[in-house]
PDB file of C-alpha atoms in Angstrom:
ATOM      1  CA  MET Q   1     -28.944 -34.379 -35.651  1.00  0.00           C
ATOM      2  CA  GLU Q   2     -29.059 -37.104 -38.244  1.00  0.00           C
ATOM      3  CA  GLU Q   3     -25.844 -38.815 -38.904  1.00  0.00           C
ATOM      4  CA  LYS Q   4     -24.433 -38.350 -42.565  1.00  0.00           C
ATOM      5  CA  VAL Q   5     -24.249 -41.589 -44.549  1.00  0.00           C
ATOM      6  CA  GLN Q   6     -21.233 -42.176 -46.526  1.00  0.00           C
ATOM      7  CA  VAL Q   7     -21.859 -42.425 -50.254  1.00  0.00           C
ATOM      8  CA  GLU Q   8     -19.503 -44.431 -52.458  1.00  0.00           C
ATOM      9  CA  GLY Q   9     -18.586 -42.399 -55.602  1.00  0.00           C
ATOM     10  CA  ALA Q  10     -19.868 -43.266 -59.032  1.00  0.00           C
ATOM     11  CA  LEU Q  11     -16.650 -43.227 -61.019  1.00  0.00           C
ATOM     12  CA  TYR Q  12     -15.015 -45.970 -59.157  1.00  0.00           C
ATOM     13  CA  ALA Q  13     -17.900 -48.348 -59.869  1.00  0.00           C
ATOM     14  CA  ILE Q  14     -17.821 -47.237 -63.650  1.00  0.00           C
ATOM     15  CA  ASN Q  15     -14.118 -47.885 -63.985  1.00  0.00           C
ATOM     16  CA  ALA Q  16     -14.304 -51.276 -62.024  1.00  0.00           C
ATOM     17  CA  GLN Q  17     -17.118 -52.669 -64.203  1.00  0.00           C
ATOM     18  CA  TYR Q  18     -16.459 -50.858 -67.454  1.00  0.00           C
ATOM     19  CA  ASP Q  19     -15.431 -53.944 -69.472  1.00  0.00           C
ATOM     20  CA  LEU Q  20     -18.691 -55.790 -68.333  1.00  0.00           C
ATOM     21  CA  LEU Q  21     -20.911 -53.245 -69.948  1.00  0.00           C
ATOM     22  CA  SER Q  22     -22.798 -53.476 -73.204  1.00  0.00           C
ATOM     23  CA  ASP Q  23     -21.439 -51.314 -76.176  1.00  0.00           C
ATOM     24  CA  SER Q  24     -24.229 -48.944 -75.703  1.00  0.00           C
ATOM     25  CA  GLU Q  25     -23.651 -48.798 -71.842  1.00  0.00           C
ATOM     26  CA  LYS Q  26     -20.037 -48.117 -72.653  1.00  0.00           C
ATOM     27  CA  LYS Q  27     -21.038 -44.936 -74.737  1.00  0.00           C
ATOM     28  CA  VAL Q  28     -22.782 -43.639 -71.469  1.00  0.00           C
ATOM     29  CA  ALA Q  29     -19.972 -44.699 -69.192  1.00  0.00           C
ATOM     30  CA  SER Q  30     -17.279 -43.170 -71.464  1.00  0.00           C
ATOM     31  CA  TYR Q  31     -19.141 -39.772 -71.637  1.00  0.00           C
ATOM     32  CA  VAL Q  32     -19.693 -39.738 -67.828  1.00  0.00           C
ATOM     33  CA  LEU Q  33     -15.759 -40.566 -67.273  1.00  0.00           C
ATOM     34  CA  ARG Q  34     -15.027 -37.786 -69.805  1.00  0.00           C
ATOM     35  CA  GLU Q  35     -17.561 -35.239 -68.513  1.00  0.00           C
ATOM     36  CA  PRO Q  36     -18.517 -36.004 -64.704  1.00  0.00           C
ATOM     37  CA  LYS Q  37     -19.112 -32.303 -63.862  1.00  0.00           C
ATOM     38  CA  LYS Q  38     -21.561 -31.832 -66.674  1.00  0.00           C
ATOM     39  CA  THR Q  39     -23.191 -35.111 -66.198  1.00  0.00           C
ATOM     40  CA  VAL Q  40     -24.420 -34.357 -62.647  1.00  0.00           C
ATOM     41  CA  HIS Q  41     -26.507 -31.626 -64.163  1.00  0.00           C
ATOM     42  CA  PHE Q  42     -28.218 -33.689 -66.747  1.00  0.00           C
ATOM     43  CA  ASN Q  43     -31.551 -35.619 -66.922  1.00  0.00           C
ATOM     44  CA  VAL Q  44     -31.787 -38.877 -68.574  1.00  0.00           C
ATOM     45  CA  ARG Q  45     -32.869 -37.519 -71.877  1.00  0.00           C
ATOM     46  CA  GLU Q  46     -29.912 -35.081 -72.091  1.00  0.00           C
ATOM     47  CA  LEU Q  47     -27.224 -37.766 -70.935  1.00  0.00           C
ATOM     48  CA  SER Q  48     -28.786 -39.793 -73.686  1.00  0.00           C
ATOM     49  CA  LYS Q  49     -28.310 -37.210 -76.233  1.00  0.00           C
ATOM     50  CA  GLN Q  50     -24.728 -36.055 -75.185  1.00  0.00           C
ATOM     51  CA  SER Q  51     -23.460 -39.718 -74.990  1.00  0.00           C
ATOM     52  CA  GLY Q  52     -25.132 -40.884 -78.249  1.00  0.00           C
ATOM     53  CA  ALA Q  53     -26.973 -43.764 -76.500  1.00  0.00           C
ATOM     54  CA  SER Q  54     -30.540 -44.246 -76.095  1.00  0.00           C
ATOM     55  CA  GLN Q  55     -32.543 -43.324 -73.003  1.00  0.00           C
ATOM     56  CA  ALA Q  56     -33.008 -47.095 -72.453  1.00  0.00           C
ATOM     57  CA  ALA Q  57     -29.155 -47.816 -72.487  1.00  0.00           C
ATOM     58  CA  VAL Q  58     -28.809 -45.005 -69.732  1.00  0.00           C
ATOM     59  CA  ILE Q  59     -31.326 -46.613 -67.560  1.00  0.00           C
ATOM     60  CA  ARG Q  60     -29.742 -50.060 -68.182  1.00  0.00           C
ATOM     61  CA  PHE Q  61     -26.399 -48.538 -67.405  1.00  0.00           C
ATOM     62  CA  CYS Q  62     -27.674 -47.361 -63.976  1.00  0.00           C
ATOM     63  CA  LYS Q  63     -28.958 -50.804 -63.254  1.00  0.00           C
ATOM     64  CA  HIS Q  64     -26.027 -52.662 -64.409  1.00  0.00           C
ATOM     65  CA  LEU Q  65     -23.763 -50.763 -61.931  1.00  0.00           C
ATOM     66  CA  ASN Q  66     -26.262 -51.196 -59.285  1.00  0.00           C
ATOM     67  CA  PHE Q  67     -27.389 -47.700 -58.849  1.00  0.00           C
ATOM     68  CA  THR Q  68     -30.834 -47.907 -57.472  1.00  0.00           C
ATOM     69  CA  SER Q  69     -32.054 -45.163 -59.847  1.00  0.00           C
ATOM     70  CA  PHE Q  70     -30.738 -42.400 -61.978  1.00  0.00           C
ATOM     71  CA  SER Q  71     -31.040 -40.046 -59.179  1.00  0.00           C
ATOM     72  CA  ASN Q  72     -29.202 -42.181 -57.044  1.00  0.00           C
ATOM     73  CA  PHE Q  73     -26.340 -42.336 -59.918  1.00  0.00           C
ATOM     74  CA  LYS Q  74     -26.195 -38.633 -59.789  1.00  0.00           C
ATOM     75  CA  LEU Q  75     -25.926 -38.294 -55.951  1.00  0.00           C
ATOM     76  CA  ARG Q  76     -22.978 -40.730 -56.111  1.00  0.00           C
ATOM     77  CA  LEU Q  77     -21.437 -38.781 -59.063  1.00  0.00           C
ATOM     78  CA  ALA Q  78     -21.925 -35.608 -57.275  1.00  0.00           C
ATOM     79  CA  ARG Q  79     -19.755 -37.140 -54.341  1.00  0.00           C
ATOM     80  CA  ASP Q  80     -16.843 -37.539 -56.850  1.00  0.00           C
ATOM     81  CA  VAL Q  81     -17.298 -34.027 -58.459  1.00  0.00           C
ATOM     82  CA  PHE Q  82     -17.984 -31.892 -55.336  1.00  0.00           C
ATOM     83  CA  GLY Q  83     -16.259 -34.172 -52.761  1.00  0.00           C
ATOM     84  CA  ASN Q  84     -19.389 -34.020 -50.485  1.00  0.00           C
ATOM     85  CA  TYR Q  85     -21.397 -36.839 -49.200  1.00  0.00           C
ATOM     86  CA  ASP Q  86     -24.346 -34.520 -48.337  1.00  0.00           C
ATOM     87  CA  GLU Q  87     -27.280 -34.851 -50.803  1.00  0.00           C
ATOM     88  CA  ARG Q  88     -27.907 -31.092 -50.423  1.00  0.00           C
ATOM     89  CA  TYR Q  89     -25.025 -30.590 -52.599  1.00  0.00           C
ATOM     90  CA  VAL Q  90     -26.611 -32.537 -55.718  1.00  0.00           C
ATOM     91  CA  PRO Q  91     -27.681 -29.861 -58.147  1.00  0.00           C
ATOM     92  CA  ASP Q  92     -31.774 -29.546 -57.982  1.00  0.00           C
ATOM     93  CA  PHE Q  93     -32.007 -28.839 -61.645  1.00  0.00           C
ATOM     94  CA  GLU Q  94     -31.556 -30.948 -64.751  1.00  0.00           C
ATOM     95  CA  LEU Q  95     -30.294 -29.401 -68.112  1.00  0.00           C
ATOM     96  CA  ASP Q  96     -32.127 -30.205 -71.353  1.00  0.00           C
ATOM     97  CA  SER Q  97     -30.749 -28.437 -74.670  1.00  0.00           C
ATOM     98  CA  GLU Q  98     -34.224 -28.783 -76.241  1.00  0.00           C
ATOM     99  CA  THR Q  99     -36.333 -27.257 -73.548  1.00  0.00           C
ATOM    100  CA  SER Q 100     -39.026 -24.960 -75.178  1.00  0.00           C
ATOM    101  CA  PRO Q 101     -39.762 -21.437 -73.665  1.00  0.00           C
ATOM    102  CA  SER Q 102     -43.458 -22.483 -72.837  1.00  0.00           C
ATOM    103  CA  VAL Q 103     -41.859 -25.386 -70.699  1.00  0.00           C
ATOM    104  CA  VAL Q 104     -39.490 -22.989 -68.963  1.00  0.00           C
ATOM    105  CA  ILE Q 105     -42.225 -20.345 -68.393  1.00  0.00           C
ATOM    106  CA  HIS Q 106     -44.496 -23.014 -66.789  1.00  0.00           C
ATOM    107  CA  SER Q 107     -41.823 -24.983 -64.781  1.00  0.00           C
ATOM    108  CA  VAL Q 108     -40.365 -21.379 -63.323  1.00  0.00           C
ATOM    109  CA  ILE Q 109     -43.630 -20.115 -62.320  1.00  0.00           C
ATOM    110  CA  GLN Q 110     -44.840 -23.457 -60.831  1.00  0.00           C
ATOM    111  CA  ARG Q 111     -41.461 -23.788 -58.754  1.00  0.00           C
ATOM    112  CA  PHE Q 112     -42.049 -20.158 -57.517  1.00  0.00           C
ATOM    113  CA  GLN Q 113     -45.714 -21.099 -56.542  1.00  0.00           C
ATOM    114  CA  HIS Q 114     -44.988 -24.005 -54.729  1.00  0.00           C
ATOM    115  CA  SER Q 115     -42.080 -22.182 -53.066  1.00  0.00           C
ATOM    116  CA  PHE Q 116     -44.398 -19.262 -51.999  1.00  0.00           C
ATOM    117  CA  ASN Q 117     -46.873 -21.878 -50.586  1.00  0.00           C
ATOM    118  CA  ALA Q 118     -44.099 -23.391 -48.500  1.00  0.00           C
ATOM    119  CA  LEU Q 119     -43.015 -19.954 -47.336  1.00  0.00           C
ATOM    120  CA  GLU Q 120     -46.642 -19.136 -46.001  1.00  0.00           C
ATOM    121  CA  ARG Q 121     -46.398 -22.211 -43.815  1.00  0.00           C
ATOM    122  CA  CYS Q 122     -42.942 -21.535 -42.689  1.00  0.00           C
ATOM    123  CA  LEU Q 123     -43.240 -18.033 -41.542  1.00  0.00           C
ATOM    124  CA  ASP Q 124     -43.731 -17.055 -38.038  1.00  0.00           C
ATOM    125  CA  GLY Q 125     -45.629 -13.678 -37.788  1.00  0.00           C
ATOM    126  CA  LYS Q 126     -44.282 -13.067 -34.358  1.00  0.00           C
ATOM    127  CA  GLU Q 127     -40.681 -13.217 -35.487  1.00  0.00           C
ATOM    128  CA  LEU Q 128     -41.518 -10.701 -38.231  1.00  0.00           C
ATOM    129  CA  GLU Q 129     -43.151  -8.362 -35.584  1.00  0.00           C
ATOM    130  CA  LYS Q 130     -40.100  -8.774 -33.109  1.00  0.00           C
ATOM    131  CA  ALA Q 131     -37.764  -8.071 -36.118  1.00  0.00           C
ATOM    132  CA  VAL Q 132     -39.740  -4.762 -37.156  1.00  0.00           C
ATOM    133  CA  SER Q 133     -39.698  -3.634 -33.581  1.00  0.00           C
ATOM    134  CA  LEU Q 134     -36.220  -4.201 -33.284  1.00  0.00           C
ATOM    135  CA  ILE Q 135     -35.234  -2.359 -36.488  1.00  0.00           C
ATOM    136  CA  GLN Q 136     -37.483   0.659 -35.506  1.00  0.00           C
ATOM    137  CA  SER Q 137     -35.919   1.030 -31.989  1.00  0.00           C
ATOM    138  CA  ALA Q 138     -32.347   0.644 -32.978  1.00  0.00           C
ATOM    139  CA  HIS Q 139     -29.693   3.600 -33.115  1.00  0.00           C
ATOM    140  CA  SER Q 140     -28.581   2.137 -36.600  1.00  0.00           C
ATOM    141  CA  THR Q 141     -29.234  -0.958 -38.544  1.00  0.00           C
ATOM    142  CA  PHE Q 142     -26.445  -2.904 -40.374  1.00  0.00           C
ATOM    143  CA  LEU Q 143     -27.352  -5.336 -43.191  1.00  0.00           C
ATOM    144  CA  PHE Q 144     -25.051  -8.319 -44.058  1.00  0.00           C
ATOM    145  CA  GLY Q 145     -25.238 -10.580 -47.190  1.00  0.00           C
ATOM    146  CA  VAL Q 146     -23.043 -11.812 -49.957  1.00  0.00           C
ATOM    147  CA  GLY Q 147     -23.808 -13.170 -53.616  1.00  0.00           C
ATOM    148  CA  ALA Q 148     -27.536 -13.398 -53.960  1.00  0.00           C
ATOM    149  CA  SER Q 149     -28.351 -12.676 -50.288  1.00  0.00           C
ATOM    150  CA  GLY Q 150     -26.300  -9.422 -50.842  1.00  0.00           C
ATOM    151  CA  VAL Q 151     -28.774  -8.494 -53.636  1.00  0.00           C
ATOM    152  CA  VAL Q 152     -31.684  -8.949 -51.040  1.00  0.00           C
ATOM    153  CA  ALA Q 153     -29.577  -6.893 -48.326  1.00  0.00           C
ATOM    154  CA  PHE Q 154     -29.342  -4.234 -50.791  1.00  0.00           C
ATOM    155  CA  ASP Q 155     -32.915  -4.019 -51.792  1.00  0.00           C
ATOM    156  CA  PHE Q 156     -33.587  -3.934 -47.937  1.00  0.00           C
ATOM    157  CA  MET Q 157     -31.369  -0.998 -47.539  1.00  0.00           C
ATOM    158  CA  GLN Q 158     -33.117   0.977 -50.139  1.00  0.00           C
ATOM    159  CA  LYS Q 159     -36.400   0.273 -48.373  1.00  0.00           C
ATOM    160  CA  LEU Q 160     -35.332   1.194 -45.010  1.00  0.00           C
ATOM    161  CA  VAL Q 161     -33.755   4.464 -46.273  1.00  0.00           C
ATOM    162  CA  ARG Q 162     -37.013   5.447 -47.780  1.00  0.00           C
ATOM    163  CA  LEU Q 163     -38.682   5.362 -44.365  1.00  0.00           C
ATOM    164  CA  GLY Q 164     -35.908   7.363 -42.968  1.00  0.00           C
ATOM    165  CA  ILE Q 165     -34.086   4.569 -40.995  1.00  0.00           C
ATOM    166  CA  SER Q 166     -30.522   4.831 -40.259  1.00  0.00           C
ATOM    167  CA  VAL Q 167     -29.098   1.996 -42.308  1.00  0.00           C
ATOM    168  CA  PHE Q 168     -25.689   0.762 -43.588  1.00  0.00           C
ATOM    169  CA  TYR Q 169     -24.920  -1.910 -46.337  1.00  0.00           C
ATOM    170  CA  THR Q 170     -21.932  -2.617 -48.521  1.00  0.00           C
ATOM    171  CA  HIS Q 171     -21.178  -5.383 -50.802  1.00  0.00           C
ATOM    172  CA  ASP Q 172     -17.434  -5.333 -49.694  1.00  0.00           C
ATOM    173  CA  THR Q 173     -17.074  -8.342 -47.297  1.00  0.00           C
ATOM    174  CA  ASP Q 174     -14.188  -6.789 -45.473  1.00  0.00           C
ATOM    175  CA  LEU Q 175     -16.137  -3.742 -44.853  1.00  0.00           C
ATOM    176  CA  GLN Q 176     -18.965  -5.793 -43.525  1.00  0.00           C
ATOM    177  CA  LEU Q 177     -16.798  -7.486 -41.062  1.00  0.00           C
ATOM    178  CA  THR Q 178     -15.250  -4.163 -40.205  1.00  0.00           C
ATOM    179  CA  ALA Q 179     -18.612  -2.746 -39.536  1.00  0.00           C
ATOM    180  CA  ALA Q 180     -19.558  -5.773 -37.371  1.00  0.00           C
ATOM    181  CA  SER Q 181     -16.478  -4.889 -35.112  1.00  0.00           C
ATOM    182  CA  THR Q 182     -17.615  -1.477 -34.624  1.00  0.00           C
ATOM    183  CA  MET Q 183     -21.361  -2.076 -33.790  1.00  0.00           C
ATOM    184  CA  ARG Q 184     -22.868  -1.549 -30.253  1.00  0.00           C
ATOM    185  CA  LYS Q 185     -25.660  -2.957 -28.116  1.00  0.00           C
ATOM    186  CA  ASP Q 186     -28.000  -0.367 -29.227  1.00  0.00           C
ATOM    187  CA  ASP Q 187     -27.620  -1.046 -32.841  1.00  0.00           C
ATOM    188  CA  CYS Q 188     -29.202  -4.035 -34.908  1.00  0.00           C
ATOM    189  CA  ALA Q 189     -27.769  -6.443 -37.374  1.00  0.00           C
ATOM    190  CA  CYS Q 190     -29.680  -8.296 -39.966  1.00  0.00           C
ATOM    191  CA  ILE Q 191     -27.783 -11.160 -41.658  1.00  0.00           C
ATOM    192  CA  ILE Q 192     -29.127 -12.705 -44.814  1.00  0.00           C
ATOM    193  CA  SER Q 193     -27.706 -16.194 -45.753  1.00  0.00           C
ATOM    194  CA  TYR Q 194     -29.718 -19.046 -47.286  1.00  0.00           C
ATOM    195  CA  SER Q 195     -27.425 -21.851 -46.158  1.00  0.00           C
ATOM    196  CA  GLY Q 196     -26.734 -19.981 -42.936  1.00  0.00           C
ATOM    197  CA  GLU Q 197     -23.178 -21.435 -43.156  1.00  0.00           C
ATOM    198  CA  ASN Q 198     -21.382 -18.720 -45.250  1.00  0.00           C
ATOM    199  CA  ASP Q 199     -17.993 -18.287 -43.516  1.00  0.00           C
ATOM    200  CA  THR Q 200     -18.111 -14.497 -43.726  1.00  0.00           C
ATOM    201  CA  MET Q 201     -21.693 -14.222 -42.463  1.00  0.00           C
ATOM    202  CA  VAL Q 202     -20.835 -16.571 -39.522  1.00  0.00           C
ATOM    203  CA  ALA Q 203     -17.622 -14.633 -38.696  1.00  0.00           C
ATOM    204  CA  ALA Q 204     -19.709 -11.502 -38.575  1.00  0.00           C
ATOM    205  CA  ALA Q 205     -22.450 -13.155 -36.333  1.00  0.00           C
ATOM    206  CA  LYS Q 206     -19.684 -14.214 -33.868  1.00  0.00           C
ATOM    207  CA  GLN Q 207     -18.162 -10.742 -33.738  1.00  0.00           C
ATOM    208  CA  LEU Q 208     -21.766  -9.408 -33.166  1.00  0.00           C
ATOM    209  CA  LYS Q 209     -22.597 -11.828 -30.390  1.00  0.00           C
ATOM    210  CA  ARG Q 210     -19.205 -10.909 -28.636  1.00  0.00           C
ATOM    211  CA  SER Q 211     -20.335  -7.060 -28.806  1.00  0.00           C
ATOM    212  CA  GLY Q 212     -23.940  -8.012 -27.561  1.00  0.00           C
ATOM    213  CA  THR Q 213     -25.621  -6.494 -30.738  1.00  0.00           C
ATOM    214  CA  PRO Q 214     -28.823  -8.233 -31.384  1.00  0.00           C
ATOM    215  CA  ILE Q 215     -28.947 -10.219 -34.617  1.00  0.00           C
ATOM    216  CA  ILE Q 216     -31.876 -10.788 -37.030  1.00  0.00           C
ATOM    217  CA  SER Q 217     -31.199 -13.738 -39.411  1.00  0.00           C
ATOM    218  CA  VAL Q 218     -32.978 -14.597 -42.485  1.00  0.00           C
ATOM    219  CA  THR Q 219     -31.916 -18.104 -43.343  1.00  0.00           C
ATOM    220  CA  MET Q 220     -33.324 -21.576 -44.387  1.00  0.00           C
ATOM    221  CA  ASP Q 221     -35.310 -23.669 -42.217  1.00  0.00           C
ATOM    222  CA  SER Q 222     -32.494 -25.840 -40.717  1.00  0.00           C
ATOM    223  CA  ASP Q 223     -30.129 -26.344 -37.834  1.00  0.00           C
ATOM    224  CA  ASN Q 224     -27.570 -24.032 -39.309  1.00  0.00           C
ATOM    225  CA  THR Q 225     -24.911 -22.140 -37.406  1.00  0.00           C
ATOM    226  CA  LEU Q 226     -26.253 -18.464 -38.329  1.00  0.00           C
ATOM    227  CA  ARG Q 227     -29.826 -19.312 -36.873  1.00  0.00           C
ATOM    228  CA  ARG Q 228     -28.257 -20.659 -33.717  1.00  0.00           C
ATOM    229  CA  LEU Q 229     -26.329 -17.386 -33.250  1.00  0.00           C
ATOM    230  CA  SER Q 230     -29.484 -15.139 -33.915  1.00  0.00           C
ATOM    231  CA  ASP Q 231     -31.670 -13.524 -31.442  1.00  0.00           C
ATOM    232  CA  ILE Q 232     -34.488 -13.251 -33.975  1.00  0.00           C
ATOM    233  CA  SER Q 233     -34.644 -15.974 -36.615  1.00  0.00           C
ATOM    234  CA  ILE Q 234     -36.856 -15.675 -39.741  1.00  0.00           C
ATOM    235  CA  VAL Q 235     -36.776 -18.858 -41.634  1.00  0.00           C
ATOM    236  CA  ILE Q 236     -37.591 -19.650 -45.179  1.00  0.00           C
ATOM    237  CA  PRO Q 237     -38.226 -23.083 -46.779  1.00  0.00           C
ATOM    238  CA  ALA Q 238     -35.352 -25.255 -47.568  1.00  0.00           C
ATOM    239  CA  SER Q 239     -36.415 -25.134 -51.097  1.00  0.00           C
ATOM    240  CA  GLU Q 240     -32.940 -25.364 -52.781  1.00  0.00           C
ATOM    241  CA  ARG Q 241     -29.990 -27.410 -52.281  1.00  0.00           C
ATOM    242  CA  ILE Q 242     -26.645 -25.561 -51.336  1.00  0.00           C
ATOM    243  CA  TYR Q 243     -25.532 -26.145 -54.928  1.00  0.00           C
ATOM    244  CA  ARG Q 244     -28.131 -24.723 -56.786  1.00  0.00           C
ATOM    245  CA  GLN Q 245     -29.234 -22.863 -60.082  1.00  0.00           C
ATOM    246  CA  GLY Q 246     -28.584 -19.002 -59.435  1.00  0.00           C
ATOM    247  CA  ALA Q 247     -30.321 -19.239 -55.989  1.00  0.00           C
ATOM    248  CA  SER Q 248     -33.682 -18.685 -57.570  1.00  0.00           C
ATOM    249  CA  THR Q 249     -36.423 -19.625 -55.145  1.00  0.00           C
ATOM    250  CA  SER Q 250     -34.299 -18.885 -52.158  1.00  0.00           C
ATOM    251  CA  ARG Q 251     -33.744 -15.319 -53.450  1.00  0.00           C
ATOM    252  CA  ILE Q 252     -37.492 -14.716 -54.329  1.00  0.00           C
ATOM    253  CA  ASN Q 253     -38.391 -15.970 -50.820  1.00  0.00           C
ATOM    254  CA  GLN Q 254     -35.838 -13.604 -49.068  1.00  0.00           C
ATOM    255  CA  LEU Q 255     -37.207 -10.687 -51.173  1.00  0.00           C
ATOM    256  CA  ALA Q 256     -40.741 -11.645 -50.300  1.00  0.00           C
ATOM    257  CA  VAL Q 257     -39.626 -11.618 -46.556  1.00  0.00           C
ATOM    258  CA  ILE Q 258     -38.132  -8.242 -47.072  1.00  0.00           C
ATOM    259  CA  ASP Q 259     -41.348  -6.788 -48.640  1.00  0.00           C
ATOM    260  CA  MET Q 260     -43.452  -8.235 -45.511  1.00  0.00           C
ATOM    261  CA  LEU Q 261     -40.980  -6.399 -43.093  1.00  0.00           C
ATOM    262  CA  TYR Q 262     -41.135  -3.268 -44.993  1.00  0.00           C
ATOM    263  CA  SER Q 263     -45.009  -3.574 -45.284  1.00  0.00           C
ATOM    264  CA  LEU Q 264     -45.353  -4.153 -41.584  1.00  0.00           C
ATOM    265  CA  MET Q 265     -43.153  -0.956 -40.897  1.00  0.00           C
ATOM    266  CA  VAL Q 266     -45.299   1.056 -43.215  1.00  0.00           C
ATOM    267  CA  ALA Q 267     -48.494  -0.123 -41.691  1.00  0.00           C
ATOM    268  CA  GLY Q 268     -47.262   0.513 -38.001  1.00  0.00           C
ATOM    269  CA  ASN Q 269     -46.754   4.098 -38.674  1.00  0.00           C
ATOM    270  CA  LEU Q 270     -48.665   4.906 -41.812  1.00  0.00           C
ATOM    271  CA  ASP Q 271     -48.721   8.847 -41.639  1.00  0.00           C
ATOM    272  CA  ALA Q 272     -44.819   8.996 -41.000  1.00  0.00           C
ATOM    273  CA  SER Q 273     -44.047   6.262 -43.456  1.00  0.00           C
ATOM    274  CA  ILE Q 274     -46.287   8.044 -46.470  1.00  0.00           C
ATOM    275  CA  GLU Q 275     -44.589  11.234 -45.417  1.00  0.00           C
ATOM    276  CA  ALA Q 276     -41.091   9.793 -45.720  1.00  0.00           C
ATOM    277  CA  ILE Q 277     -41.816   7.987 -49.148  1.00  0.00           C
ATOM    278  CA  GLU Q 278     -43.228  11.070 -50.490  1.00  0.00           C
ATOM    279  CA  GLN Q 279     -40.048  13.162 -49.593  1.00  0.00           C
ATOM    280  CA  THR Q 280     -37.965  10.254 -51.337  1.00  0.00           C
ATOM    281  CA  MET Q 281     -40.081  10.287 -54.359  1.00  0.00           C
ATOM    282  CA  ALA Q 282     -40.074  14.012 -54.741  1.00  0.00           C
ATOM    283  CA  VAL Q 283     -36.409  13.771 -54.986  1.00  0.00           C
ATOM    284  CA  THR Q 284     -36.009  10.552 -57.289  1.00  0.00           C
ATOM    285  CA  HIS Q 285     -38.906  11.429 -59.541  1.00  0.00           C
ATOM    286  CA  ARG Q 286     -38.529  15.182 -59.921  1.00  0.00           C
ATOM    287  CA  HIS Q 287     -39.421  16.635 -63.041  1.00  0.00           C
ATOM    288  CA  VAL Q 288     -36.960  18.127 -65.430  1.00  0.00           C
ATOM    289  CA  SER Q 289     -38.226  20.989 -67.330  1.00  0.00           C
ATOM    290  CA  THR Q 290     -37.717  21.053 -70.980  1.00  0.00           C
ATOM    291  CA  ASP Q 291     -37.289  24.076 -72.894  1.00  0.00           C
ATOM    292  CA  ASN Q 292     -37.602  23.689 -76.760  1.00  0.00           C
ATOM    293  CA  THR Q 293     -37.027  27.352 -77.394  1.00  0.00           C
ATOM    294  CA  PRO Q 294     -34.337  27.895 -79.661  1.00  0.00           C
TER     295      PRO Q 294
END
């Protein structure tokens, strides 16, 4: 594992050399000192606007303080704001108050396209097949996930229920841990966590290992705790840093994986799957007769 490199914070450098800055650079420095948490999200253009200095002054400010680039400045500022040396904790989005809808549409779609391309390269079909086989043969399947990953787990539960598979999921983390403590070897656990380091999910996985319950994980392609504890590991690209904007690409990738698992289950037993789906549709899409007779 690569050794983490300690990164010196930006605020110390700014305070130490503030008096040596030009008037326009001091505008940038003053804003950063006043609003470091906001600044770490900005691009050059937005920092220029918020500080009242030119974009050229922002670049000069970075060079004057020996930051190798604007990105390096934000990395070092993130060390002050988030208290972590790991570059993964630097936000991977840059706010701009004047971004047009067309630019947002293009950038979001482009980001998802890149993410799906990476997902296709990342996935192992054999691991998907193993996961499907385990879920189908298990006495019951328990799903685990919190936050955005919890949304994905809930979506998976709805799909499994439609196929007549015995499945349990709750948003309540205490109940998730309680469920983990009651599971048996003939059950199956599917834990969804992008980072693979969520405390509750790791605690659930450790409990499941003690009881011998097989674990499927859906996590990012990295050497994380959850992946190491899993029997079957389905990895998605490390497309977002840990501190990220609403878990956008990671959530979409996780949902795509769930759809793939569901599709494999349906294709593996098409007749029974169609029958189960039709039964659930009959209940959820029942027609309510309307009688307009007075």
